Short mmCIF file of C-alpha atoms in Angstrom, two decimals:
data_model
loop_
_atom_site.label_atom_id
_atom_site.label_comp_id
_atom_site.label_asym_id
_atom_site.label_seq_id
_atom_site.Cartn_x
_atom_site.Cartn_y
_atom_site.Cartn_z
CA UNK A 77 50.06 144.42 169.35
CA UNK A 78 52.02 143.10 172.34
CA UNK A 79 49.92 141.26 174.91
CA UNK A 80 51.42 140.74 178.35
CA UNK A 81 51.92 137.01 179.05
CA UNK A 82 49.27 135.61 181.38
CA UNK A 83 49.93 133.66 184.58
CA UNK A 84 46.63 131.85 184.08
CA UNK A 85 46.73 130.17 180.66
CA UNK A 86 49.78 129.93 178.43
CA UNK A 87 49.81 130.00 174.66
CA UNK A 88 52.97 129.03 172.84
CA UNK A 89 54.36 127.78 169.56
CA UNK A 90 55.65 124.41 168.41
CA UNK A 91 58.42 125.57 166.11
CA UNK A 92 58.85 123.85 162.71
CA UNK A 93 62.26 122.40 163.54
CA UNK A 94 61.86 119.76 160.81
CA UNK A 95 60.69 120.17 157.21
CA UNK A 96 56.96 119.90 156.65
CA UNK A 97 55.96 120.84 160.17
CA UNK A 98 52.79 119.13 161.40
CA UNK A 99 50.87 118.89 158.14
CA UNK A 100 52.02 115.92 156.07
CA UNK A 101 51.16 117.20 152.64
CA UNK A 102 52.61 118.21 149.30
CA UNK A 103 50.20 121.16 149.05
CA UNK A 104 50.68 122.85 152.42
CA UNK A 105 52.97 125.92 152.60
CA UNK A 106 56.62 124.79 152.46
CA UNK A 107 58.52 124.68 155.74
CA UNK A 108 61.99 123.83 154.53
CA UNK A 109 64.06 126.99 155.04
CA UNK A 110 64.58 125.79 158.54
CA UNK A 111 66.70 128.30 160.47
CA UNK A 112 65.23 131.33 158.70
CA UNK A 113 61.65 130.17 159.28
CA UNK A 114 62.23 129.12 162.88
CA UNK A 115 63.92 132.40 163.75
CA UNK A 116 61.17 134.44 162.09
CA UNK A 117 58.46 132.41 163.86
CA UNK A 118 60.12 132.80 167.27
CA UNK A 119 60.69 136.54 166.86
CA UNK A 120 57.06 137.01 165.79
CA UNK A 121 55.85 134.92 168.74
CA UNK A 122 57.93 137.10 171.05
CA UNK A 123 56.65 140.32 169.49
CA UNK A 124 52.96 139.41 169.78
CA UNK A 125 53.29 138.24 173.40
CA UNK A 126 53.20 134.45 173.22
CA UNK A 127 54.37 132.67 176.37
CA UNK A 128 56.79 130.08 175.02
CA UNK A 129 58.37 128.51 171.98
CA UNK A 130 59.36 124.84 171.91
CA UNK A 131 61.28 122.66 169.47
CA UNK A 132 61.33 118.88 169.25
CA UNK A 133 64.34 116.59 168.85
CA UNK A 134 64.26 114.62 165.59
CA UNK A 135 66.96 112.41 164.06
CA UNK A 136 65.35 110.66 161.10
CA UNK A 137 62.45 111.43 158.79
CA UNK A 138 59.52 109.43 157.44
CA UNK A 139 60.31 109.44 153.73
CA UNK A 140 57.39 109.61 151.33
CA UNK A 141 57.20 112.07 148.47
CA UNK A 142 57.92 114.97 150.81
CA UNK A 143 60.68 113.25 152.83
CA UNK A 144 58.70 114.50 155.81
CA UNK A 145 60.95 115.47 158.76
CA UNK A 146 63.96 114.24 156.79
CA UNK A 147 65.70 117.58 157.39
CA UNK A 148 65.77 118.90 160.94
CA UNK A 149 67.76 121.23 163.17
CA UNK A 150 69.11 120.09 166.53
CA UNK A 151 66.90 121.44 169.29
CA UNK A 152 69.24 122.79 171.97
CA UNK A 153 71.69 124.56 169.69
CA UNK A 154 68.86 126.04 167.64
CA UNK A 155 67.13 127.31 170.77
CA UNK A 156 70.36 129.03 171.87
CA UNK A 157 70.12 131.08 168.69
CA UNK A 158 66.42 131.67 169.30
CA UNK A 159 67.20 132.83 172.85
CA UNK A 160 69.58 135.48 171.55
CA UNK A 161 67.01 136.65 168.98
CA UNK A 162 64.13 137.06 171.48
CA UNK A 163 63.47 138.99 174.68
CA UNK A 164 60.50 137.66 176.64
CA UNK A 165 59.24 134.33 175.32
CA UNK A 166 60.25 131.19 177.22
CA UNK A 167 62.68 128.89 175.41
CA UNK A 168 61.98 125.14 175.69
CA UNK A 169 64.42 122.67 174.13
CA UNK A 170 64.18 118.89 173.80
CA UNK A 171 66.67 116.25 174.95
CA UNK A 172 66.53 112.43 174.73
CA UNK A 173 68.00 110.78 177.86
CA UNK A 174 69.03 107.80 175.71
CA UNK A 175 71.45 110.07 173.84
CA UNK A 176 72.76 112.58 176.38
CA UNK A 177 74.51 112.01 179.70
CA UNK A 178 72.63 113.84 182.49
CA UNK A 179 75.69 115.91 183.43
CA UNK A 180 76.04 117.06 179.82
CA UNK A 181 72.35 117.95 179.66
CA UNK A 182 72.45 119.84 182.97
CA UNK A 183 75.28 121.98 181.60
CA UNK A 184 73.58 122.48 178.21
CA UNK A 185 70.29 123.69 179.69
CA UNK A 186 72.05 125.84 182.31
CA UNK A 187 73.94 127.45 179.43
CA UNK A 188 70.67 128.01 177.54
CA UNK A 189 69.21 129.52 180.69
CA UNK A 190 72.07 132.00 180.96
CA UNK A 191 71.89 132.92 177.27
CA UNK A 192 68.15 133.55 177.59
CA UNK A 193 68.33 135.37 180.92
CA UNK A 194 66.41 132.71 182.83
CA UNK A 195 63.87 131.67 180.17
CA UNK A 196 65.00 128.08 179.50
CA UNK A 197 62.97 124.91 179.88
CA UNK A 198 63.71 121.23 179.20
CA UNK A 199 61.36 118.93 177.31
CA UNK A 200 62.27 115.35 178.22
CA UNK A 201 61.52 112.63 175.66
CA UNK A 202 61.99 109.21 177.21
CA UNK A 203 60.38 107.18 174.46
CA UNK A 204 62.07 106.59 171.14
CA UNK A 205 61.50 105.45 167.60
CA UNK A 206 63.85 102.55 167.08
CA UNK A 207 64.99 103.56 163.58
CA UNK A 208 66.19 106.95 164.79
CA UNK A 209 68.46 105.47 167.44
CA UNK A 210 69.42 102.24 165.71
CA UNK A 211 70.97 104.21 162.83
CA UNK A 212 73.58 105.59 165.24
CA UNK A 213 74.07 102.46 167.31
CA UNK A 214 72.20 103.87 170.30
CA UNK A 215 69.30 101.43 170.49
CA UNK A 216 69.59 99.01 173.41
CA UNK A 217 67.48 95.88 172.93
CA UNK A 218 67.86 95.06 176.61
CA UNK A 219 65.76 98.10 177.55
CA UNK A 220 62.04 97.63 177.13
CA UNK A 221 59.52 100.46 177.37
CA UNK A 222 59.35 100.50 181.17
CA UNK A 223 63.14 100.23 181.49
CA UNK A 224 63.57 103.31 179.29
CA UNK A 225 61.37 105.23 181.71
CA UNK A 226 63.32 103.85 184.67
CA UNK A 227 66.47 105.18 182.99
CA UNK A 228 64.77 108.52 182.40
CA UNK A 229 63.68 108.80 186.03
CA UNK A 230 67.23 108.24 187.21
CA UNK A 231 68.55 110.64 184.58
CA UNK A 232 66.07 113.36 185.59
CA UNK A 233 66.90 113.02 189.28
CA UNK A 234 70.59 113.56 188.49
CA UNK A 235 69.89 116.61 186.31
CA UNK A 236 67.81 118.16 189.10
CA UNK A 237 70.55 117.52 191.66
CA UNK A 238 73.26 118.96 189.43
CA UNK A 239 71.24 122.15 189.03
CA UNK A 240 71.02 122.48 192.82
CA UNK A 241 73.92 120.75 194.55
CA UNK A 242 77.61 121.63 194.47
CA UNK A 243 78.68 117.98 194.17
CA UNK A 244 76.74 114.88 193.18
CA UNK A 245 77.66 111.28 193.97
CA UNK A 246 75.39 108.66 192.46
CA UNK A 247 75.70 104.95 191.84
CA UNK A 248 72.56 103.75 190.09
CA UNK A 249 71.32 101.17 187.65
CA UNK A 250 72.10 103.30 184.61
CA UNK A 251 74.40 106.14 185.65
CA UNK A 252 77.38 106.75 187.92
CA UNK A 253 78.43 110.18 189.14
CA UNK A 254 81.61 110.71 191.16
CA UNK A 255 81.87 114.15 192.75
CA UNK A 256 80.07 115.45 189.67
CA UNK A 257 79.96 119.24 189.47
CA UNK A 258 77.96 121.51 187.19
CA UNK A 259 78.50 125.25 187.42
CA UNK A 260 77.19 127.81 186.93
CA UNK A 261 73.75 126.89 188.17
CA UNK A 262 70.71 127.93 186.11
CA UNK A 263 69.32 131.41 186.63
CA UNK A 264 65.72 130.12 186.75
CA UNK A 265 64.24 129.62 190.19
CA UNK A 266 63.77 127.11 191.53
CA UNK A 267 65.10 125.58 188.27
CA UNK A 268 64.25 125.50 184.55
CA UNK A 269 60.78 124.17 183.85
CA UNK A 270 60.52 120.49 182.97
CA UNK A 271 58.08 119.36 180.29
CA UNK A 272 57.14 115.83 179.25
CA UNK A 273 54.53 114.14 177.07
CA UNK A 274 54.49 110.49 178.13
CA UNK A 275 51.24 108.88 176.98
CA UNK A 276 51.55 105.27 178.18
CA UNK A 277 50.62 104.45 181.78
CA UNK A 278 54.31 104.31 182.71
CA UNK A 279 55.10 107.48 180.81
CA UNK A 280 52.11 109.25 182.27
CA UNK A 281 53.22 108.45 185.82
CA UNK A 282 56.70 109.74 185.09
CA UNK A 283 55.46 112.95 183.49
CA UNK A 284 53.12 113.83 186.35
CA UNK A 285 55.62 112.96 189.06
CA UNK A 286 58.76 114.57 187.64
CA UNK A 287 57.66 117.37 185.30
CA UNK A 288 56.00 120.73 185.80
CA UNK A 289 54.01 120.53 182.57
CA UNK A 290 52.45 117.43 181.06
CA UNK A 291 51.46 117.44 177.39
CA UNK A 292 48.38 115.30 176.99
CA UNK A 293 47.02 113.58 173.90
CA UNK A 294 43.91 111.73 172.81
CA UNK A 295 41.98 110.90 169.68
CA UNK A 296 38.89 112.84 170.69
CA UNK A 297 38.13 115.95 172.77
CA UNK A 298 36.69 113.65 175.42
CA UNK A 299 39.89 111.61 175.61
CA UNK A 300 41.98 114.77 175.93
CA UNK A 301 39.75 116.06 178.72
CA UNK A 302 39.92 112.72 180.52
CA UNK A 303 43.72 112.66 180.25
CA UNK A 304 43.98 116.23 181.52
CA UNK A 305 41.80 115.47 184.53
CA UNK A 306 43.64 112.21 185.13
CA UNK A 307 46.98 114.03 185.25
CA UNK A 308 45.66 116.54 187.77
CA UNK A 309 44.19 113.76 189.92
CA UNK A 310 47.43 111.76 189.94
CA UNK A 311 49.39 114.91 190.81
CA UNK A 312 47.03 115.66 193.69
CA UNK A 313 47.53 112.14 195.01
CA UNK A 314 51.28 112.74 194.87
CA UNK A 315 50.91 115.96 196.83
CA UNK A 316 51.89 118.25 193.97
CA UNK A 317 50.33 120.18 191.10
CA UNK A 318 50.75 119.71 187.37
CA UNK A 319 49.88 121.87 184.39
CA UNK A 320 48.36 120.16 181.37
CA UNK A 321 48.94 121.42 177.84
CA UNK A 322 47.90 120.15 174.42
CA UNK A 323 48.65 120.85 170.76
CA UNK A 324 46.44 122.62 168.22
CA UNK A 325 46.88 123.52 164.56
CA UNK A 326 45.16 126.73 163.45
CA UNK A 327 44.09 127.16 159.82
CA UNK A 328 42.51 130.57 159.34
CA UNK A 329 41.05 132.48 156.42
CA UNK A 330 39.03 135.62 155.84
CA UNK A 331 35.89 133.50 156.13
CA UNK A 332 35.06 130.04 157.44
CA UNK A 333 34.53 128.84 153.88
CA UNK A 334 37.96 130.02 152.74
CA UNK A 335 39.66 128.36 155.71
CA UNK A 336 37.80 125.11 155.11
CA UNK A 337 38.82 125.27 151.44
CA UNK A 338 42.45 125.57 152.52
CA UNK A 339 42.11 122.47 154.67
CA UNK A 340 40.64 120.53 151.75
CA UNK A 341 43.48 121.76 149.52
CA UNK A 342 46.09 120.51 152.00
CA UNK A 343 44.28 117.17 152.18
CA UNK A 344 44.54 116.72 148.42
CA UNK A 345 48.31 116.63 148.82
CA UNK A 346 48.36 114.15 151.70
CA UNK A 347 51.69 112.26 151.65
CA UNK A 348 50.38 108.80 152.48
CA UNK A 349 53.83 107.20 152.18
CA UNK A 350 55.23 109.43 154.94
CA UNK A 351 52.13 108.88 157.10
CA UNK A 352 52.44 105.10 156.80
CA UNK A 353 56.10 105.22 157.82
CA UNK A 354 55.31 107.51 160.74
CA UNK A 355 52.60 105.17 162.01
CA UNK A 356 54.90 102.18 161.49
CA UNK A 357 57.53 103.87 163.65
CA UNK A 358 54.88 104.44 166.30
CA UNK A 359 54.28 100.71 166.44
CA UNK A 360 50.92 100.47 164.63
CA UNK A 361 50.46 96.83 163.54
CA UNK A 362 50.94 96.16 159.82
CA UNK A 363 47.39 94.87 159.37
CA UNK A 364 45.96 98.14 160.72
CA UNK A 365 48.26 100.60 159.00
CA UNK A 366 46.02 101.50 156.07
CA UNK A 367 42.94 102.09 158.20
CA UNK A 368 44.79 104.14 160.81
CA UNK A 369 46.58 106.15 158.09
CA UNK A 370 43.27 107.15 156.51
CA UNK A 371 41.94 108.16 159.92
CA UNK A 372 45.12 110.11 160.67
CA UNK A 373 45.21 112.05 157.40
CA UNK A 374 47.51 115.00 156.72
CA UNK A 375 46.91 116.78 160.02
CA UNK A 376 48.86 115.50 163.02
CA UNK A 377 47.01 117.40 165.77
CA UNK A 378 43.65 118.76 166.82
CA UNK A 379 42.73 121.55 164.39
CA UNK A 380 40.85 124.85 164.68
CA UNK A 381 39.53 125.99 161.28
CA UNK A 382 37.72 129.15 160.22
CA UNK A 383 37.82 132.92 160.30
CA UNK A 384 39.82 134.48 163.15
CA UNK A 385 36.67 134.85 165.23
CA UNK A 386 35.65 131.23 164.60
CA UNK A 387 39.15 130.01 165.45
CA UNK A 388 39.07 132.08 168.65
CA UNK A 389 35.82 130.43 169.70
CA UNK A 390 37.18 126.96 168.93
CA UNK A 391 40.44 127.56 170.82
CA UNK A 392 38.68 128.89 173.91
CA UNK A 393 36.19 126.03 173.85
CA UNK A 394 39.04 123.51 173.50
CA UNK A 395 40.97 124.91 176.48
CA UNK A 396 37.86 125.11 178.65
CA UNK A 397 36.45 121.70 177.71
CA UNK A 398 39.72 119.81 178.21
CA UNK A 399 40.52 121.88 181.32
CA UNK A 400 43.94 122.76 179.96
CA UNK A 401 46.47 125.18 181.39
CA UNK A 402 48.07 125.91 178.06
CA UNK A 403 48.06 125.29 174.35
CA UNK A 404 50.98 124.82 171.94
CA UNK A 405 50.05 126.14 168.53
CA UNK A 406 50.99 125.20 164.98
CA UNK A 407 50.33 127.21 161.83
CA UNK A 408 50.63 126.38 158.11
CA UNK A 409 52.41 129.74 157.70
CA UNK A 410 53.90 130.64 161.07
CA UNK A 411 54.58 134.35 160.65
CA UNK A 412 51.23 135.08 159.01
CA UNK A 413 49.39 132.89 161.51
CA UNK A 414 51.12 134.35 164.56
CA UNK A 415 50.49 137.92 163.47
CA UNK A 416 46.80 137.10 163.06
CA UNK A 417 46.68 135.23 166.37
CA UNK A 418 48.44 138.02 168.26
CA UNK A 419 46.17 140.71 166.84
CA UNK A 420 42.79 139.00 166.65
CA UNK A 421 42.71 136.03 169.04
CA UNK A 422 45.23 136.39 171.87
CA UNK A 423 43.74 139.59 173.38
CA UNK A 424 40.37 137.89 173.79
CA UNK A 425 41.95 134.79 175.31
CA UNK A 426 43.91 136.90 177.79
CA UNK A 427 40.68 138.62 178.81
CA UNK A 428 38.68 135.36 178.98
CA UNK A 429 41.26 133.63 181.17
CA UNK A 430 42.31 136.62 183.29
#
């Protein structure tokens, strides 16, 4: 049943752009027929009335028995196909400023916006995992963490100007534009939405200042709530507003017991080799890897588990407790999960947050 998108709280989908999705396990449902599964998930999300679909940018996997994220589709070109296959859902693609010139990105996202009829958004990922970029000669040892965000700030300012101005001249630390032009302009007004998920202090400041939506993280519900409130406070101090979103995996069954049994089954197939490599790429010290890996487990995000009614209660409680403006959802089986969510959970959430 189609539910009209809400202006109050948004519920979207983190598409499985890379094999394995967000459960690192040999026993979770396979997500390796990438284009077919992404297209089906996006069309289903559109049909049930979800607000957005988003895909990440990924260039190298984590190995292990499952070669987790070793196969991935490129975000912007995939989302152009998704845009043509859908009608209402917003289309958010990911770009790394370290890899794409801002003028190229401005044109790419403007093109996506025209293909989608004004539904495009840009997820900006300033941080990087060294192995992904080093393999293609794009890692710059002279840029530390803060310098990468300085580059991203300059990059973002240029993209915004190119979407608005007829000609851009810019001589900065990282980029030079000489009478740079980018036409046609995006259809979205005032421009395509900007999304970012910087978690460090420097990244957090950038996300709140430059983006419209800030994805927040945290190891506990309390940390996620604190980060959400922190983002809103910083935005207020800057004289602007910010929306805070988070991620959530939904594992549902006919009963709570059946859903919990599914979770335990997925845990039995945990790919510890891939988890260790993922944590290593995140910079977890070698002497803490084993402990953190066991704490991390197969599930990469906050998880709602149970019957549809139980999951609905958990999702609503999560959004309310963390004072979120939106939630990006993940499912073991996307089409099955989205159909359930659209029929049995989304109507109640629309009513609760009307």
